Amino acid sequence: MKNHINSVYIVGLGAMGSMYAAKLQDINPGLVKIIASAERIKNYQSSGIKVNEKLYEFNYIQPGDHTCPPADLIIVAVKSPQLASAINDLSGFVHDDTIVISLLNGISSEEQIGEKIGMKHLLFAYGVGMDAVREGNMVTYSNPGRIVFGEKEDSTDSQRVQAVKELFDKAAIPNHIPTDMYKALWFKFMMNAGINQASAVLKAPYGQFQQNKQAHKLMLMAAEEVVTLSHQVGIFLGQDDINEFTRIVDGLGPEGKTSMLQDIEAGRKSEVELFAGTVIELGRKYQVPTPVNETLYTIIRALETSREIN
């Protein structure tokens, strides 16, 4: 196991992936490589990527490029519909000590990646509190949020966790290592079920959930169904977690938008299956009613389908 991370490969150059790629490139231009198809690389290179008005020309590699050595750290920053192809793209750059961090929403991407490359490579992780938005080749953010990460079990003394933390600290990437990483994943799942879905249905930026009491109520109603389900799997989210959720939302830029709202506005397929879809599935499994998430699921799928019809 290496004590220091000298190479980082990133899969996914959306708002979040671009933001972290920029921060890492700022400390060392040779540190970061972006894994992408030849077509995507051509598009990226023709226009460049601007992050908060600064132009970045990243180093790119294609999947299966055997001239590139394996990575010390791979960050997966795609959306759920692209996960299967992303797993294939990154698998050729994994060696025995490679660490893989998935920043996907939901509570299942680590297992999906682990099935292909082995769970030993995975640290569990999620991003929270960032308000990055990508439009074309422009990424803007006012709050970088933080990456919460660790071993699935107690991770504060893990050598590889400390190596990743050292890198993030050097790159000014805010981060946190919880003592209970799996509960932390469920906390992010609760947040996504609340803010992502309510924002998509209401087509509302963060400011609406900070000032509009009814929007805030809808957000919490969806989140509270996840709190109830968490007790069925021994996680036990509670009111303190709801309060922290509200605090995080209140700290976001009022004009910022969730990733799901951005997907709906752009006519892209959303991650509703990861959120309400999973809540509904778990509700049926444990015989827990989930009417709010069922309603949100129906509305979001209707929005997606209407774009397909038109």
Coordinates of C-alpha atoms in Angstrom, one line a residue:
M1 CA 0.0 0.0 0.0
K2 CA 1.4 3.4 -1.0
N3 CA 1.7 6.1 1.5
H4 CA 1.2 8.8 -1.1
I5 CA -1.0 9.2 -4.2
N6 CA 1.0 10.2 -7.3
S7 CA -1.6 9.6 -10.1
V8 CA -5.4 10.2 -10.2
Y9 CA -7.6 9.1 -13.0
I10 CA -11.2 10.6 -13.2
V11 CA -14.1 9.1 -15.1
G12 CA -16.8 11.7 -15.7
L13 CA -16.3 15.3 -16.5
G14 CA -19.6 16.8 -15.4
A15 CA -19.9 19.6 -12.9
M16 CA -18.5 17.6 -10.0
G17 CA -15.8 15.7 -11.9
S18 CA -14.6 19.0 -13.5
M19 CA -14.5 20.8 -10.2
Y20 CA -12.4 18.2 -8.5
A21 CA -10.2 17.7 -11.6
A22 CA -9.5 21.4 -11.6
K23 CA -8.5 21.5 -7.9
L24 CA -6.2 18.5 -8.4
Q25 CA -4.6 19.9 -11.5
D26 CA -4.0 23.2 -9.7
I27 CA -1.5 21.5 -7.3
N28 CA 0.2 19.4 -10.0
P29 CA -0.6 19.5 -13.8
G30 CA 0.8 16.0 -14.2
L31 CA -1.3 14.4 -11.4
V32 CA -4.6 14.1 -13.2
K33 CA -5.8 12.2 -16.3
I34 CA -9.4 12.0 -17.6
I35 CA -10.6 8.7 -18.9
A36 CA -12.9 9.3 -21.9
S37 CA -13.8 8.0 -25.4
A38 CA -12.0 9.4 -28.4
E39 CA -15.1 11.4 -29.4
R40 CA -15.5 13.0 -25.9
I41 CA -11.8 13.8 -25.8
K42 CA -12.1 15.5 -29.2
N43 CA -15.0 17.6 -27.9
Y44 CA -13.2 18.5 -24.6
Q45 CA -10.0 19.5 -26.4
S46 CA -11.7 21.6 -29.0
S47 CA -13.4 23.9 -26.4
G48 CA -11.5 23.2 -23.2
I49 CA -13.2 23.2 -19.8
K50 CA -13.7 26.4 -17.8
V51 CA -14.1 26.1 -14.1
N52 CA -15.1 29.4 -12.4
E53 CA -13.8 31.2 -15.5
K54 CA -10.4 29.5 -15.5
L55 CA -9.6 27.5 -18.6
Y56 CA -8.3 24.0 -18.0
E57 CA -6.6 21.7 -20.6
F58 CA -6.6 18.3 -18.9
N59 CA -4.6 15.3 -19.9
Y60 CA -6.9 12.6 -21.5
I61 CA -6.6 8.9 -21.9
Q62 CA -8.8 6.4 -23.7
P63 CA -10.1 3.2 -22.2
G64 CA -7.8 0.3 -22.8
D65 CA -4.7 2.6 -23.4
H66 CA -2.0 0.2 -22.3
T67 CA 0.7 2.8 -22.7
C68 CA -0.6 4.5 -19.5
P69 CA 0.3 2.9 -16.2
P70 CA -2.4 2.0 -13.7
A71 CA -3.7 4.7 -11.3
D72 CA -3.1 5.1 -7.6
L73 CA -6.6 6.6 -7.3
I74 CA -9.6 6.5 -9.6
I75 CA -12.5 8.8 -9.0
V76 CA -15.8 7.8 -10.6
A77 CA -18.0 10.9 -11.1
V78 CA -20.5 9.8 -13.7
K79 CA -24.3 9.6 -13.4
S80 CA -26.0 6.2 -12.8
P81 CA -27.0 5.6 -16.5
Q82 CA -23.3 5.7 -17.4
L83 CA -22.0 3.6 -14.6
A84 CA -21.8 0.3 -16.4
S85 CA -19.7 1.7 -19.2
A86 CA -17.6 3.7 -16.7
I87 CA -16.7 0.5 -14.9
N88 CA -15.5 -1.1 -18.2
D89 CA -13.5 2.0 -19.0
L90 CA -11.6 2.2 -15.7
S91 CA -11.0 -1.6 -15.2
G92 CA -7.9 -1.6 -17.3
F93 CA -6.2 1.0 -15.1
V94 CA -6.5 -0.9 -11.8
H95 CA -3.5 -2.6 -10.1
D96 CA -3.3 -4.3 -6.8
D97 CA -3.1 -1.1 -4.7
T98 CA -5.4 1.1 -6.8
I99 CA -8.0 2.9 -4.7
V100 CA -11.4 3.6 -6.3
I101 CA -13.8 6.2 -5.0
S102 CA -17.3 6.5 -6.4
L103 CA -19.1 9.8 -6.0
L104 CA -22.4 8.5 -7.5
N105 CA -25.6 9.1 -5.7
G106 CA -27.5 6.2 -4.1
I107 CA -26.3 3.3 -2.0
S108 CA -25.3 0.7 -4.5
S109 CA -22.6 1.9 -6.9
E110 CA -19.7 0.6 -4.8
E111 CA -21.1 -3.0 -5.0
Q112 CA -21.6 -2.7 -8.7
I113 CA -18.0 -1.5 -9.2
G114 CA -16.7 -4.1 -6.8
E115 CA -18.3 -6.9 -8.7
K116 CA -16.1 -6.1 -11.7
I117 CA -12.8 -5.1 -10.1
G118 CA -13.0 -6.5 -6.5
M119 CA -14.4 -4.8 -3.4
K120 CA -10.9 -4.5 -1.9
H121 CA -10.2 -1.5 -4.1
L122 CA -13.3 0.5 -2.9
L123 CA -13.5 3.2 -0.4
F124 CA -17.1 4.3 0.2
A125 CA -17.7 7.9 -0.5
Y126 CA -20.1 10.7 -1.5
G127 CA -20.1 14.4 -2.2
V128 CA -22.3 16.7 -0.3
G129 CA -23.0 20.4 -0.2
M130 CA -21.5 21.4 -3.5
D131 CA -23.5 23.7 -5.9
A132 CA -21.5 23.2 -9.1
V133 CA -23.4 23.6 -12.3
R134 CA -22.2 22.7 -15.8
E135 CA -23.5 24.5 -18.9
G136 CA -21.7 23.5 -22.1
N137 CA -18.0 23.7 -21.3
M138 CA -18.5 26.1 -18.4
V139 CA -18.6 24.9 -14.8
T140 CA -19.4 27.3 -12.0
Y141 CA -19.7 26.9 -8.3
S142 CA -19.7 29.0 -5.1
N143 CA -19.6 26.1 -2.6
P144 CA -17.3 23.2 -3.3
G145 CA -19.0 21.1 -0.6
R146 CA -17.0 18.2 0.8
I147 CA -16.3 14.6 0.1
V148 CA -17.2 12.2 2.9
F149 CA -15.3 9.0 2.5
G150 CA -13.8 6.0 4.3
E151 CA -13.7 2.3 4.7
K152 CA -17.1 0.6 5.1
E153 CA -16.2 -0.1 8.6
D154 CA -14.4 2.3 11.1
S155 CA -11.8 3.9 8.8
T156 CA -10.0 6.8 10.6
D157 CA -6.7 4.8 11.0
S158 CA -6.7 3.2 7.5
Q159 CA -3.5 3.9 5.7
R160 CA -5.2 4.3 2.3
V161 CA -7.8 6.6 3.8
Q162 CA -5.1 8.8 5.3
A163 CA -3.3 8.8 1.9
V164 CA -6.5 10.1 0.2
K165 CA -7.0 12.6 2.9
E166 CA -3.5 14.0 2.5
L167 CA -4.1 14.4 -1.2
F168 CA -7.5 16.1 -0.7
D169 CA -6.1 18.5 1.9
K170 CA -3.2 19.5 -0.4
A171 CA -5.7 20.2 -3.2
A172 CA -8.0 22.2 -0.9
I173 CA -10.8 19.7 -1.4
P174 CA -12.9 19.8 1.8
N175 CA -13.4 16.3 3.2
H176 CA -14.6 14.4 6.2
I177 CA -13.9 10.8 7.5
P178 CA -16.9 9.6 9.5
T179 CA -16.6 6.8 12.1
D180 CA -19.7 5.1 10.6
M181 CA -19.4 5.4 6.8
Y182 CA -22.4 3.2 6.0
K183 CA -24.7 5.4 8.1
A184 CA -23.1 8.4 6.3
L185 CA -24.1 6.9 2.9
W186 CA -27.6 6.5 4.1
F187 CA -27.6 10.2 5.2
K188 CA -26.6 11.2 1.6
F189 CA -29.3 8.9 0.3
M190 CA -31.9 10.6 2.5
M191 CA -30.7 14.0 1.2
N192 CA -31.0 13.0 -2.4
A193 CA -34.4 11.5 -1.9
G194 CA -35.5 14.9 -0.5
I195 CA -33.8 17.7 -2.2
N196 CA -33.0 16.2 -5.7
Q197 CA -36.5 14.9 -6.2
A198 CA -38.4 17.9 -4.8
S199 CA -36.3 20.3 -6.9
A200 CA -37.0 18.3 -10.0
V201 CA -40.7 18.2 -9.5
L202 CA -41.0 21.9 -8.5
K203 CA -38.2 23.0 -11.0
A204 CA -36.8 25.0 -8.1
P205 CA -33.3 26.1 -7.2
Y206 CA -31.9 25.8 -3.7
G207 CA -33.2 29.2 -2.7
Q208 CA -36.8 27.9 -2.9
F209 CA -36.0 25.3 -0.2
Q210 CA -34.4 28.0 2.0
Q211 CA -37.4 30.5 1.8
N212 CA -40.5 28.6 0.6
K213 CA -42.0 26.7 3.5
Q214 CA -44.1 24.4 1.4
A215 CA -41.1 23.5 -0.8
H216 CA -39.1 22.8 2.3
K217 CA -41.9 20.7 3.7
L218 CA -42.1 18.5 0.6
M219 CA -38.3 18.0 0.7
L220 CA -38.5 16.8 4.3
M221 CA -41.5 14.6 3.7
A222 CA -39.6 12.6 1.1
A223 CA -36.5 12.5 3.3
E224 CA -38.4 11.3 6.4
E225 CA -39.5 8.2 4.5
V226 CA -35.8 7.3 4.2
V227 CA -35.4 7.9 7.9
T228 CA -38.1 5.4 8.6
L229 CA -36.6 2.8 6.3
S230 CA -33.2 3.2 7.8
H231 CA -34.4 1.7 11.0
Q232 CA -35.3 -1.5 9.2
V233 CA -31.7 -2.0 8.2
G234 CA -30.2 -1.0 11.5
I235 CA -28.9 2.4 10.5
F236 CA -31.2 4.6 12.7
L237 CA -31.2 8.0 11.1
G238 CA -33.1 10.5 13.2
Q239 CA -34.1 14.1 13.9
D240 CA -30.4 15.2 14.2
D241 CA -29.8 14.0 10.7
I242 CA -32.9 15.9 9.4
N243 CA -31.6 19.0 11.1
E244 CA -28.1 18.6 9.6
F245 CA -29.8 18.1 6.2
T246 CA -31.6 21.4 6.5
R247 CA -28.4 23.1 7.6
I248 CA -26.6 21.9 4.5
V249 CA -29.3 23.0 2.2
D250 CA -29.4 26.4 3.9
G251 CA -25.7 26.9 3.1
L252 CA -26.0 26.3 -0.6
G253 CA -26.0 29.1 -3.2
P254 CA -29.7 30.2 -3.7
E255 CA -29.4 30.1 -7.5
G256 CA -27.8 26.7 -7.5
K257 CA -29.6 23.6 -8.9
T258 CA -29.6 19.9 -8.0
S259 CA -28.2 17.5 -10.5
M260 CA -31.6 16.0 -11.0
L261 CA -33.2 19.4 -11.9
Q262 CA -30.3 20.0 -14.3
D263 CA -31.1 16.6 -15.9
I264 CA -34.8 17.3 -16.2
E265 CA -34.2 20.7 -17.7
A266 CA -31.7 19.3 -20.2
G267 CA -34.0 16.4 -21.2
R268 CA -31.6 13.8 -19.8
K269 CA -32.7 10.6 -18.0
S270 CA -32.6 11.3 -14.3
E271 CA -31.5 9.2 -11.4
V272 CA -35.0 8.7 -10.0
E273 CA -34.5 4.9 -10.0
L274 CA -31.7 5.4 -7.5
F275 CA -33.8 7.5 -5.2
A276 CA -37.5 7.0 -5.2
G277 CA -37.1 3.7 -7.1
T278 CA -34.9 2.4 -4.3
V279 CA -37.2 3.8 -1.6
I280 CA -40.2 2.2 -3.1
E281 CA -38.4 -1.2 -3.5
L282 CA -37.2 -1.1 0.2
G283 CA -40.7 0.0 1.3
R284 CA -42.2 -3.1 -0.3
K285 CA -39.5 -5.3 1.1
Y286 CA -40.0 -4.1 4.7
Q287 CA -43.8 -3.3 4.3
V288 CA -43.2 0.4 5.0
P289 CA -45.5 2.8 3.2
T290 CA -43.7 5.3 1.0
P291 CA -46.5 7.4 -0.6
V292 CA -44.4 10.6 -1.0
N293 CA -41.6 8.9 -2.9
E294 CA -44.2 7.0 -4.9
T295 CA -45.8 10.3 -6.0
L296 CA -42.5 11.9 -6.7
Y297 CA -41.4 8.9 -8.8
T298 CA -44.6 9.1 -10.9
I299 CA -44.2 12.8 -11.5
I300 CA -40.5 12.6 -12.5
R301 CA -41.1 9.7 -14.8
A302 CA -44.0 11.6 -16.4
L303 CA -41.7 14.5 -16.9
E304 CA -39.1 12.3 -18.5
T305 CA -41.7 10.5 -20.7
S306 CA -43.2 13.8 -21.9
R307 CA -39.8 14.8 -23.3
E308 CA -39.5 11.5 -25.1
I309 CA -43.0 11.9 -26.6
N310 CA -42.3 15.4 -27.8

